[in-house]
């Protein structure tokens, strides 16, 4: 069976390797920071729970170890798969308990159990009697370690963020669906999943009560009509799940809870040689009753981790979690979960508190982790004083409620340096129904948020709502881009006192930042030193406010105008912004490199904003998010997988119908190419990337277009644009943004060809390419290197590297090749003989180039230096810059490897 969700499979392997090498043995794990050494127990799959737990005689289960440990003790877990629930006791502040991977291979806490006893059940099905312990809506099944899809109609591909939808007729009503394509069969009791209404900002589910030819009735899902209801609306999407009659393709399954019988469509050729597992544990690592525990270097499969509302002092690091939450229904939150009195609009908060990796309590930390694949939340942060940092969160929230990459509830929370990609709705969200209105003293900074809003349109990567009071909260140095909603930073429905500064937004739809008064107040919201690039039609908008007192927008740079209206005392202040028709002189707007070039009118043209403007160089502060002459700050994590977009060097596109297709690859999400006729098999777009690139995912973004997405397409590649092999991927679906995933390719030409007819012309706002690891042609920020040795990482550069120190990037993709290295550096006092060696594949690998390092006069004076490579570098390599020649060679800002 093909991987059900291979979008980051290479990332997963790299992350697993990182986890084992980051925690290489007992010496690293025996002692938590600042803690006295306690007793160390070893656990191994070849051990015995009656053993003494020594290295020579390990225990068999982690559970036995957690029965033995006391404050200060350590459980060292050797490689293997552990199908158990891990629930350690508490340590103390000065003597935490540590549960850690030993470092000899991957340690997986597996929440699934093998399902056996299969027999023929007729109609091409097999079945077995099994009592699955979870609520039926939360079951999950895996075939050969890959997610199997619960039986559904219409059939869909393996990616739940790219589903196929049925479309109801306009004669449908809020509890009734007319659809002549509905197949014959009894769907009574099935779940109907709705993405419908005039403006469906959230999805809903109901239960089918009756079926007839081309029609069905259902109960539930009738919240907030008409914006969210089935009927004569622009959006009438739905699908059915959870009925035996939907089983018609290999891998689909259905569980009859009453009969305790599990049905499965087996792989072609039968189940012989295949393994089926089912989810049994929601919380494989359960710290709900624990404090002062360190969990280090573990993998989770088909299960999740949680701390509790009274937990404190918990540190989770190096976690790699897959398929953490699964569910098929969207019930209202319980009344006792709500901070705001219940009303039917709270359907949007369904499953937020019951899914994801959960960091609850106070003073707990999740860091250096990789969290992927959740029907709901990626990470829940709830309580006070907790931290999520340097973590990669992806492929979450596919059920379409307000379950984001990170849900922030409470005050004093820290969310920094995370990369959040491919989410159903927001990347970062605050749901006031669960949080209440107090949102004080939170820091949300240096996060990279992209490919959000896959299952909605009215929203944003950064979204907060409603009536929040954000006193003391700072949202700064974040980047949002390539999202399918309407806004980059959305301060919705009368929320106040948000301070935004030094943020970046591009390709976010109609607005970069939106303060929505919503017929009420919008008080004290500010946006300073922010930069807005391509694909944004209004840089900052404030509207609908009855009172906008304290609004202050200054030092912003944009390619689009602002729209700020509303009375106030003091009235809104909008000044010192660089707006059209001025050209801000961005370095590379097409690829989101929005720092100013020499001569930009933004340089020295800003005003000083107390508490915000820092690091001024020259005659005055610059406008925008970057200070000219200072090192360029970056956002996101530094783990494998955190960088994946392929650099657009000026790609060209041609359409089979002869129309101008340049808008499909111009880097601007708000421009659109549209075919000249209704979709038909054989219509195509051909991309010339200019030189061979390496990629393994293609994304077709239709922007806000609700009808023009392709109904089916194939992807082929070519080295010369004339000779094409068999398609590397075939995709079918009805999603507005669709991904094709395939084995890694290196090619100059790429063709997207329709394989199904459609009622309207094909529309493409933007085609993007991705692959695991950074593109050598992009600007590689030194502080985001996968590894740094001998110098501190700053927010925008490394500290000074001495001889033997280095930075390294894993899996750099060179494609057709690079023959020049350029480095931005600062150096002082090294003297003659200092250099940076470019080494490939290992820190002591082949020297590809040597760059002499000049004395720039100061470690705060930056200079670009280049050197030609004696031989063109092609393919994919780990890349290291190694300092030589003295104790203080240079600080590094960024590097590029280009032709």
Coordinates of C-alpha atoms in Angstrom, one line a residue, residues 359 364-366 379 381 383-390 406 408-418 428 440-445 447 474:
X359 CA 1.1 21.1 27.5
X364 CA 6.3 23.3 31.4
X365 CA 8.2 23.2 28.1
X366 CA 8.0 21.5 24.7
X379 CA -0.1 21.4 20.3
X381 CA -0.8 25.2 25.3
X383 CA -2.4 27.4 31.7
X384 CA 0.4 29.9 32.4
X385 CA 4.1 30.3 31.9
X386 CA 4.5 27.4 29.5
X387 CA 6.8 27.3 26.4
X388 CA 6.7 25.8 23.0
X389 CA 9.9 26.5 21.1
X390 CA 12.0 25.3 18.1
X406 CA -0.7 25.7 18.3
X408 CA -2.7 29.2 23.0
X409 CA -4.9 29.5 26.1
X410 CA -3.9 31.4 29.2
X411 CA -1.3 34.1 30.0
X412 CA 2.4 34.3 30.3
X413 CA 2.9 31.7 27.5
X414 CA 5.9 31.7 25.2
X415 CA 5.7 30.5 21.6
X416 CA 8.9 31.1 19.7
X417 CA 10.9 29.8 16.7
X418 CA 8.4 27.2 15.5
X428 CA -1.7 29.7 15.7
X440 CA -2.1 38.8 29.0
X441 CA 1.7 38.8 28.8
X442 CA 2.1 36.2 26.0
X443 CA 5.1 36.2 23.7
X444 CA 4.6 34.9 20.2
X445 CA 7.7 35.5 18.2
X447 CA 7.5 31.7 14.1
X474 CA 3.7 40.8 22.0

